[in-house]
Short mmCIF file of C-alpha atoms in Angstrom, two decimals:
data_model
loop_
_atom_site.label_atom_id
_atom_site.label_comp_id
_atom_site.label_asym_id
_atom_site.label_seq_id
_atom_site.Cartn_x
_atom_site.Cartn_y
_atom_site.Cartn_z
CA MET A 1 -11.44 -29.60 -24.29
CA PRO A 2 -9.67 -28.36 -21.15
CA ASP A 3 -9.99 -30.20 -17.89
CA LEU A 4 -12.89 -28.82 -15.90
CA LEU A 5 -11.91 -26.60 -12.99
CA ASP A 6 -13.95 -26.87 -9.82
CA ALA A 7 -15.64 -23.70 -8.52
CA THR A 8 -17.89 -25.45 -6.01
CA PRO A 9 -19.39 -24.40 -3.67
CA TYR A 10 -19.75 -21.22 -5.75
CA ASP A 11 -22.26 -20.96 -8.57
CA ALA A 12 -21.57 -17.39 -9.77
CA LEU A 13 -19.01 -14.59 -9.79
CA LEU A 14 -20.11 -10.98 -9.31
CA LEU A 15 -17.93 -8.19 -10.72
CA LEU A 16 -18.59 -5.32 -8.31
CA SER A 17 -17.46 -1.87 -9.38
CA PHE A 18 -17.92 1.83 -8.65
CA GLY A 19 -19.94 2.74 -11.73
CA GLY A 20 -19.95 5.94 -13.74
CA PRO A 21 -22.16 8.18 -15.91
CA GLU A 22 -22.69 7.29 -19.56
CA GLY A 23 -23.92 10.68 -20.79
CA PRO A 24 -24.24 14.34 -19.71
CA ASP A 25 -27.68 13.83 -18.16
CA ASP A 26 -26.25 11.11 -15.92
CA VAL A 27 -23.48 13.17 -14.33
CA VAL A 28 -25.29 15.01 -11.53
CA PRO A 29 -27.56 12.06 -10.59
CA PHE A 30 -24.46 9.86 -10.49
CA LEU A 31 -22.65 12.30 -8.21
CA GLU A 32 -25.75 12.49 -6.01
CA ASN A 33 -25.51 8.72 -5.60
CA VAL A 34 -21.81 8.92 -4.75
CA THR A 35 -22.26 11.71 -2.17
CA ARG A 36 -25.65 10.70 -0.74
CA GLY A 37 -26.01 11.67 2.90
CA ARG A 38 -23.30 14.35 2.82
CA GLY A 39 -25.63 17.29 2.09
CA ILE A 40 -23.66 18.59 -0.89
CA PRO A 41 -25.67 21.16 -2.92
CA LYS A 42 -26.54 20.37 -6.54
CA GLU A 43 -24.65 23.45 -7.76
CA ARG A 44 -21.48 22.12 -6.14
CA LEU A 45 -22.04 18.76 -7.80
CA LYS A 46 -22.30 20.49 -11.18
CA GLU A 47 -18.90 22.07 -10.51
CA VAL A 48 -17.40 18.70 -9.57
CA GLY A 49 -19.02 17.19 -12.65
CA GLN A 50 -16.96 19.39 -14.97
CA HIS A 51 -14.35 16.61 -15.05
CA TYR A 52 -16.98 14.38 -16.63
CA PHE A 53 -18.44 17.07 -18.90
CA MET A 54 -14.97 17.56 -20.40
CA PHE A 55 -15.31 14.01 -21.73
CA GLY A 56 -18.89 14.25 -22.97
CA GLY A 57 -20.34 13.31 -19.58
CA VAL A 58 -19.08 9.75 -19.99
CA SER A 59 -16.87 7.91 -17.55
CA PRO A 60 -14.74 5.24 -19.21
CA ILE A 61 -15.22 2.84 -16.30
CA ASN A 62 -18.37 1.10 -17.56
CA ASP A 63 -16.88 0.25 -20.96
CA GLN A 64 -13.75 -0.95 -19.19
CA ASN A 65 -15.86 -3.21 -16.99
CA ARG A 66 -17.59 -4.59 -20.09
CA ALA A 67 -14.17 -5.39 -21.54
CA LEU A 68 -13.14 -7.08 -18.29
CA LEU A 69 -16.38 -9.09 -18.27
CA ASP A 70 -15.61 -10.31 -21.79
CA ALA A 71 -12.04 -11.20 -20.80
CA LEU A 72 -13.20 -13.11 -17.71
CA ARG A 73 -15.85 -15.05 -19.58
CA LYS A 74 -13.42 -15.96 -22.35
CA ASP A 75 -10.72 -17.04 -19.90
CA PHE A 76 -13.17 -19.12 -17.86
CA ALA A 77 -14.50 -20.83 -20.99
CA ASP A 78 -11.01 -21.44 -22.41
CA HIS A 79 -9.90 -23.08 -19.16
CA GLY A 80 -13.00 -25.10 -18.36
CA LEU A 81 -14.26 -23.03 -15.44
CA ASP A 82 -18.04 -23.27 -15.59
CA LEU A 83 -18.99 -20.16 -13.63
CA PRO A 84 -21.33 -17.42 -14.88
CA VAL A 85 -20.13 -13.85 -14.40
CA TYR A 86 -22.50 -11.02 -13.48
CA TRP A 87 -21.83 -7.29 -13.11
CA GLY A 88 -23.20 -4.76 -10.62
CA ASN A 89 -22.18 -1.22 -9.64
CA ARG A 90 -22.35 0.70 -6.38
CA ASN A 91 -23.33 4.07 -7.87
CA TRP A 92 -24.78 3.61 -11.38
CA ALA A 93 -26.52 1.10 -13.60
CA PRO A 94 -26.33 -1.83 -13.56
CA TYR A 95 -26.96 -1.31 -9.84
CA LEU A 96 -25.71 -3.88 -7.35
CA THR A 97 -29.15 -4.56 -5.83
CA ASP A 98 -30.69 -5.15 -9.26
CA THR A 99 -27.91 -7.54 -10.21
CA LEU A 100 -28.16 -9.50 -6.96
CA ARG A 101 -31.92 -9.75 -7.45
CA GLU A 102 -31.31 -11.13 -10.97
CA MET A 103 -28.81 -13.64 -9.58
CA VAL A 104 -31.30 -14.85 -6.97
CA ARG A 105 -33.99 -15.26 -9.60
CA ASP A 106 -31.49 -17.20 -11.74
CA GLY A 107 -31.09 -19.61 -8.82
CA ARG A 108 -27.63 -18.50 -7.67
CA ARG A 109 -27.10 -19.42 -4.03
CA ARG A 110 -23.35 -19.04 -3.38
CA VAL A 111 -21.79 -15.92 -4.88
CA LEU A 112 -18.13 -14.92 -5.04
CA VAL A 113 -17.42 -11.20 -5.46
CA LEU A 114 -14.56 -9.55 -7.36
CA ALA A 115 -14.28 -5.87 -6.39
CA THR A 116 -12.45 -3.56 -8.79
CA SER A 117 -10.22 -2.37 -5.97
CA ALA A 118 -7.02 -4.25 -5.19
CA TYR A 119 -5.96 -2.81 -1.83
CA ALA A 120 -7.19 -2.64 1.76
CA SER A 121 -8.98 0.54 2.84
CA TYR A 122 -12.44 1.65 3.92
CA SER A 123 -13.34 3.04 0.48
CA GLY A 124 -11.61 0.19 -1.35
CA CYS A 125 -13.02 -2.74 0.62
CA ARG A 126 -15.33 -2.20 3.57
CA GLN A 127 -17.53 0.29 1.71
CA TYR A 128 -18.07 -2.33 -0.98
CA ARG A 129 -19.00 -4.78 1.77
CA GLU A 130 -21.43 -2.24 3.26
CA ASN A 131 -23.07 -1.84 -0.13
CA LEU A 132 -23.38 -5.62 -0.37
CA ALA A 133 -25.10 -5.65 3.04
CA ASP A 134 -27.46 -2.88 1.91
CA ALA A 135 -28.36 -4.85 -1.22
CA LEU A 136 -28.94 -8.05 0.75
CA ALA A 137 -31.15 -6.15 3.21
CA ALA A 138 -33.23 -4.85 0.29
CA LEU A 139 -33.70 -8.37 -1.09
CA GLU A 140 -34.56 -9.65 2.38
CA ALA A 141 -37.26 -6.96 2.66
CA GLU A 142 -38.68 -8.22 -0.63
CA GLY A 143 -38.94 -11.73 0.79
CA LEU A 144 -36.31 -13.20 -1.52
CA GLU A 145 -34.06 -16.06 -0.48
CA LEU A 146 -30.64 -14.56 0.18
CA PRO A 147 -27.50 -16.01 -1.38
CA THR A 148 -24.33 -16.52 0.62
CA VAL A 149 -21.85 -13.89 -0.53
CA ASP A 150 -18.06 -14.07 -0.17
CA LYS A 151 -15.43 -11.63 -1.44
CA LEU A 152 -12.17 -12.54 -3.16
CA ARG A 153 -9.05 -11.56 -1.24
CA HIS A 154 -7.06 -8.44 -2.08
CA TYR A 155 -5.05 -9.17 -5.23
CA PHE A 156 -2.59 -6.25 -5.20
CA ASN A 157 0.40 -8.62 -5.15
CA HIS A 158 -0.88 -11.36 -7.43
CA PRO A 159 1.48 -11.86 -10.43
CA GLY A 160 -1.41 -11.38 -12.86
CA PHE A 161 -1.97 -7.90 -11.46
CA VAL A 162 1.68 -6.89 -11.02
CA GLU A 163 3.23 -8.20 -14.25
CA PRO A 164 1.10 -6.12 -16.67
CA MET A 165 2.07 -3.00 -14.71
CA ILE A 166 5.76 -3.92 -14.97
CA ASP A 167 5.37 -4.16 -18.74
CA GLY A 168 3.60 -0.81 -18.79
CA VAL A 169 6.40 0.98 -16.96
CA VAL A 170 9.06 -0.59 -19.18
CA ARG A 171 7.16 0.49 -22.31
CA SER A 172 6.73 4.03 -20.96
CA LEU A 173 10.44 4.33 -20.20
CA ALA A 174 11.27 3.11 -23.70
CA ASP A 175 8.94 5.78 -25.12
CA LEU A 176 10.89 8.60 -23.47
CA PRO A 177 13.59 10.41 -25.46
CA GLU A 178 16.84 8.50 -25.18
CA ASP A 179 18.74 11.40 -23.62
CA VAL A 180 16.41 11.50 -20.57
CA ARG A 181 15.40 7.85 -20.32
CA ASP A 182 18.04 6.49 -17.94
CA GLY A 183 17.60 9.39 -15.51
CA ALA A 184 13.80 9.13 -15.41
CA HIS A 185 12.04 9.00 -12.07
CA ILE A 186 9.04 6.69 -11.51
CA ALA A 187 6.06 8.17 -9.65
CA PHE A 188 3.85 5.32 -8.47
CA CYS A 189 0.38 6.88 -8.19
CA THR A 190 -2.65 5.91 -6.17
CA HIS A 191 -5.80 7.52 -4.81
CA SER A 192 -5.19 9.72 -1.79
CA ILE A 193 -7.34 8.96 1.25
CA PRO A 194 -7.57 10.66 4.68
CA ASN A 195 -4.61 9.86 6.91
CA ALA A 196 -7.00 8.51 9.53
CA ALA A 197 -8.49 6.06 7.03
CA ALA A 198 -5.04 4.95 5.90
CA ASP A 199 -3.83 4.46 9.48
CA THR A 200 -6.76 2.10 10.25
CA SER A 201 -6.68 0.20 6.96
CA GLY A 202 -6.31 -3.56 7.07
CA PRO A 203 -6.68 -5.83 10.12
CA VAL A 204 -6.22 -4.26 13.56
CA GLU A 205 -2.69 -5.62 13.93
CA GLU A 206 -1.67 -3.76 10.75
CA HIS A 207 -3.02 -0.38 11.91
CA GLY A 208 -0.49 2.38 12.39
CA ASP A 209 1.26 4.97 10.25
CA GLY A 210 -0.32 4.49 6.81
CA GLY A 211 -1.75 1.10 7.75
CA ALA A 212 -2.09 -1.71 5.25
CA TYR A 213 -3.03 0.73 2.48
CA VAL A 214 0.38 2.38 2.31
CA ARG A 215 2.36 -0.79 3.05
CA GLN A 216 0.61 -2.72 0.27
CA HIS A 217 1.23 0.03 -2.28
CA LEU A 218 4.88 0.33 -1.25
CA ASP A 219 5.33 -3.42 -1.63
CA VAL A 220 3.90 -3.34 -5.17
CA ALA A 221 6.01 -0.30 -6.07
CA ARG A 222 9.17 -2.11 -4.91
CA LEU A 223 8.21 -5.20 -6.91
CA ILE A 224 7.77 -3.15 -10.07
CA ALA A 225 10.90 -1.04 -9.54
CA ASP A 226 13.00 -4.16 -8.94
CA ALA A 227 11.61 -5.86 -12.06
CA VAL A 228 12.23 -2.73 -14.15
CA ARG A 229 15.85 -2.66 -12.97
CA GLU A 230 16.27 -6.33 -13.91
CA ARG A 231 14.80 -5.78 -17.38
CA THR A 232 16.45 -2.49 -18.27
CA GLY A 233 19.69 -2.59 -16.29
CA VAL A 234 18.87 0.86 -14.86
CA ASP A 235 18.01 1.54 -11.22
CA HIS A 236 15.37 4.25 -11.53
CA PRO A 237 14.57 6.32 -8.42
CA TRP A 238 10.91 6.14 -7.40
CA GLN A 239 8.35 7.37 -4.90
CA LEU A 240 4.75 6.57 -3.95
CA VAL A 241 2.58 9.63 -4.61
CA TYR A 242 -1.12 10.43 -4.44
CA GLN A 243 -3.88 12.00 -6.49
CA SER A 244 -7.63 12.71 -6.57
CA ARG A 245 -7.85 14.26 -3.13
CA SER A 246 -11.32 15.51 -2.16
CA GLY A 247 -13.04 16.61 1.04
CA ALA A 248 -12.51 19.35 3.58
CA PRO A 249 -9.07 21.03 3.33
CA HIS A 250 -8.48 20.93 7.11
CA ILE A 251 -8.52 17.10 7.15
CA PRO A 252 -5.05 15.60 6.50
CA TRP A 253 -4.84 13.32 3.44
CA LEU A 254 -1.97 11.24 2.15
CA GLU A 255 0.70 13.29 0.34
CA PRO A 256 2.54 14.28 -1.81
CA ASP A 257 0.07 15.10 -4.56
CA ILE A 258 1.28 14.12 -8.03
CA CYS A 259 1.32 17.71 -9.35
CA ASP A 260 3.32 18.93 -6.34
CA HIS A 261 5.62 15.96 -6.81
CA LEU A 262 6.26 16.83 -10.46
CA GLU A 263 7.21 20.37 -9.43
CA GLU A 264 9.54 19.08 -6.72
CA ARG A 265 11.22 16.54 -9.01
CA HIS A 266 11.67 19.14 -11.74
CA ALA A 267 13.25 21.54 -9.25
CA ALA A 268 15.60 18.74 -8.16
CA GLY A 269 16.82 18.36 -11.75
CA VAL A 270 15.06 15.11 -12.68
CA PRO A 271 15.01 14.96 -16.52
CA ALA A 272 11.78 12.95 -16.95
CA VAL A 273 9.03 11.14 -15.03
CA VAL A 274 6.95 8.03 -15.66
CA MET A 275 3.61 8.14 -13.82
CA ALA A 276 2.54 4.59 -12.95
CA PRO A 277 -1.07 4.36 -11.64
CA ILE A 278 -0.65 1.22 -9.56
CA GLY A 279 -3.66 2.00 -7.35
CA PHE A 280 -6.19 1.66 -10.18
CA VAL A 281 -7.47 -1.41 -11.99
CA SER A 282 -8.42 0.49 -15.16
CA ASP A 283 -8.12 3.88 -16.88
CA HIS A 284 -11.22 5.39 -15.30
CA MET A 285 -11.88 9.09 -14.64
CA GLU A 286 -9.26 9.54 -11.91
CA VAL A 287 -6.62 8.38 -14.39
CA LEU A 288 -8.11 10.14 -17.41
CA TYR A 289 -8.46 13.52 -15.69
CA ASP A 290 -6.05 13.67 -12.75
CA LEU A 291 -3.10 12.13 -14.61
CA ASP A 292 -3.71 12.37 -18.36
CA THR A 293 -5.16 15.89 -18.15
CA GLU A 294 -4.14 17.73 -14.98
CA ALA A 295 -0.74 16.18 -14.23
CA LYS A 296 0.32 16.19 -17.88
CA ALA A 297 -0.62 19.88 -18.12
CA LYS A 298 1.55 20.58 -15.07
CA ALA A 299 4.45 18.68 -16.64
CA GLU A 300 4.04 20.61 -19.90
CA GLU A 301 4.06 23.89 -17.94
CA LEU A 302 7.33 22.79 -16.32
CA GLY A 303 8.85 21.54 -19.57
CA LEU A 304 9.23 18.12 -17.96
CA PRO A 305 8.91 15.06 -20.23
CA VAL A 306 6.38 12.62 -18.75
CA ARG A 307 4.77 9.37 -19.75
CA ARG A 308 1.84 7.58 -18.11
CA SER A 309 2.02 3.80 -17.98
CA ALA A 310 -0.99 1.55 -18.51
CA THR A 311 -3.28 0.14 -15.88
CA VAL A 312 -4.11 -3.57 -15.89
CA GLY A 313 -7.59 -3.21 -17.41
CA ALA A 314 -8.72 -6.33 -19.24
CA ASP A 315 -5.23 -7.78 -19.70
CA PRO A 316 -5.53 -11.57 -20.18
CA ARG A 317 -3.08 -12.10 -17.32
CA PHE A 318 -5.43 -10.29 -14.96
CA ALA A 319 -8.36 -12.39 -16.16
CA ALA A 320 -6.23 -15.48 -15.53
CA ALA A 321 -5.40 -14.17 -12.05
CA VAL A 322 -9.10 -13.86 -11.25
CA ARG A 323 -9.66 -17.44 -12.38
CA GLU A 324 -6.81 -18.59 -10.14
CA LEU A 325 -8.22 -16.63 -7.20
CA VAL A 326 -11.66 -18.18 -7.75
CA VAL A 327 -10.28 -21.72 -7.89
CA GLU A 328 -8.06 -21.05 -4.87
CA ARG A 329 -10.93 -19.71 -2.76
CA ALA A 330 -13.28 -22.50 -3.83
CA ALA A 331 -10.73 -25.14 -2.85
CA ALA A 332 -10.23 -23.49 0.54
CA GLU A 333 -14.00 -23.43 1.12
CA ARG A 334 -14.06 -27.17 0.37
CA GLY A 335 -11.45 -27.70 3.09
CA GLN A 336 -8.52 -28.45 0.78
CA ASP A 337 -4.95 -27.32 1.44
CA VAL A 338 -4.22 -24.22 -0.65
CA THR A 339 -0.99 -22.36 -1.37
CA PRO A 340 -2.04 -18.81 -2.28
CA CYS A 341 -0.14 -17.12 -5.09
CA ALA A 342 1.45 -13.82 -4.07
CA LEU A 343 4.60 -11.83 -4.77
CA GLY A 344 6.54 -9.51 -2.48
CA ALA A 345 7.14 -9.36 1.25
CA LEU A 346 3.58 -9.23 2.56
CA GLY A 347 2.22 -12.56 1.38
CA ALA A 348 -1.37 -13.34 0.45
CA SER A 349 -4.13 -11.29 2.04
CA HIS A 350 -6.87 -12.76 4.23
CA ASP A 351 -9.91 -14.46 2.67
CA LEU A 352 -12.27 -13.14 5.32
CA CYS A 353 -12.05 -9.54 6.53
CA PRO A 354 -11.69 -9.72 10.34
CA VAL A 355 -13.54 -7.62 12.90
CA GLY A 356 -12.00 -4.14 13.08
CA CYS A 357 -10.63 -4.28 9.53
CA CYS A 358 -10.83 -0.87 7.74
CA PRO A 359 -13.46 0.50 10.16
CA ALA A 360 -16.06 3.07 9.16
CA ARG A 361 -16.41 6.36 11.02
CA ALA A 362 -20.01 5.39 11.82
CA PRO A 363 -20.54 1.62 12.22
CA ARG A 364 -22.69 0.05 9.51
CA PRO A 365 -23.42 -3.59 8.63
CA ALA A 366 -20.99 -5.08 6.12
CA ALA A 367 -21.37 -8.39 4.31
CA ALA A 368 -18.66 -10.92 3.38
CA GLY A 369 -16.61 -10.49 6.55
CA ALA A 370 -16.25 -11.92 10.03
CA ASP A 371 -18.74 -9.32 11.30
CA SER A 372 -21.31 -9.93 8.57
CA PRO A 373 -24.97 -10.14 9.64
CA TYR A 374 -25.47 -12.47 6.65
CA ALA A 375 -23.39 -15.50 7.59
#
């Protein structure tokens, strides 16, 4: 039997994700959840939902979360970490509030949260924290005893997140025809967000052009590009690019878009491109449609050979990274000296989101941070 790892003071881990429809009848109600409060007509949501209808109305994200749950539970058991793992979504079943209610009724009093978003931004961190605050407020209104909820730090530069992506890029390069392989360009892809949201991402001292969101992605891209050069002996050119833009066209969002980038690289004479979705934990709809469908169609139109490298998903190394993050945070909460594990130039992220970190346009309560109303 392995030595027991100590998770105290925590008595549960909550996998917190975005959620997605699991059938055609779910698509519009799911999109209504995602866009609630924005006044978007149902007919427009049906148009947006065509991405889901192309795949039978099913987002792959829920099955991918089930696979990650299995990987986490297996890793924890194999390494003697006695910590139950629950799962709740922001926008579809199993809903976050329902899962937190279940955890309370199971007697969980100190909950650690793993969000399926690795980087700092409003939509990738603070919005999750706002949803946690909403769920806690609902339980409070029901008269339930509230658990203390903390969130694991951003893990964008943890080896268990970076190393599977390095392997994916190397495999994708090897899959290209030999005559274009060495000249291939790497497009590191992530979700576009409004420039204003990027500029204010991360703690206040990191605000500025692109904020923590862009800097963190660039650091990961450099780590992967350097590792690929060491493994292959080839120094591939690369660029950080964006996808999945939405919202009003007059609002500036991060660019270049992946399809525009493919056109530009083709015009510049690049013989092939590997698209590496470093901004995504798993192959959910933004990867399945925006890269595997739309971007690949653009590349085919151009006659440009492309490959898309794998996301981390339920890779055992990522499950191990989560275990290490849990043990690290638990030790810090017990007052022990901790050396956080992180690659690259930026170091380990903060454990507690400070005041002013990734601010919302309209202030709302957010749990698991220095400004949390649920200390």
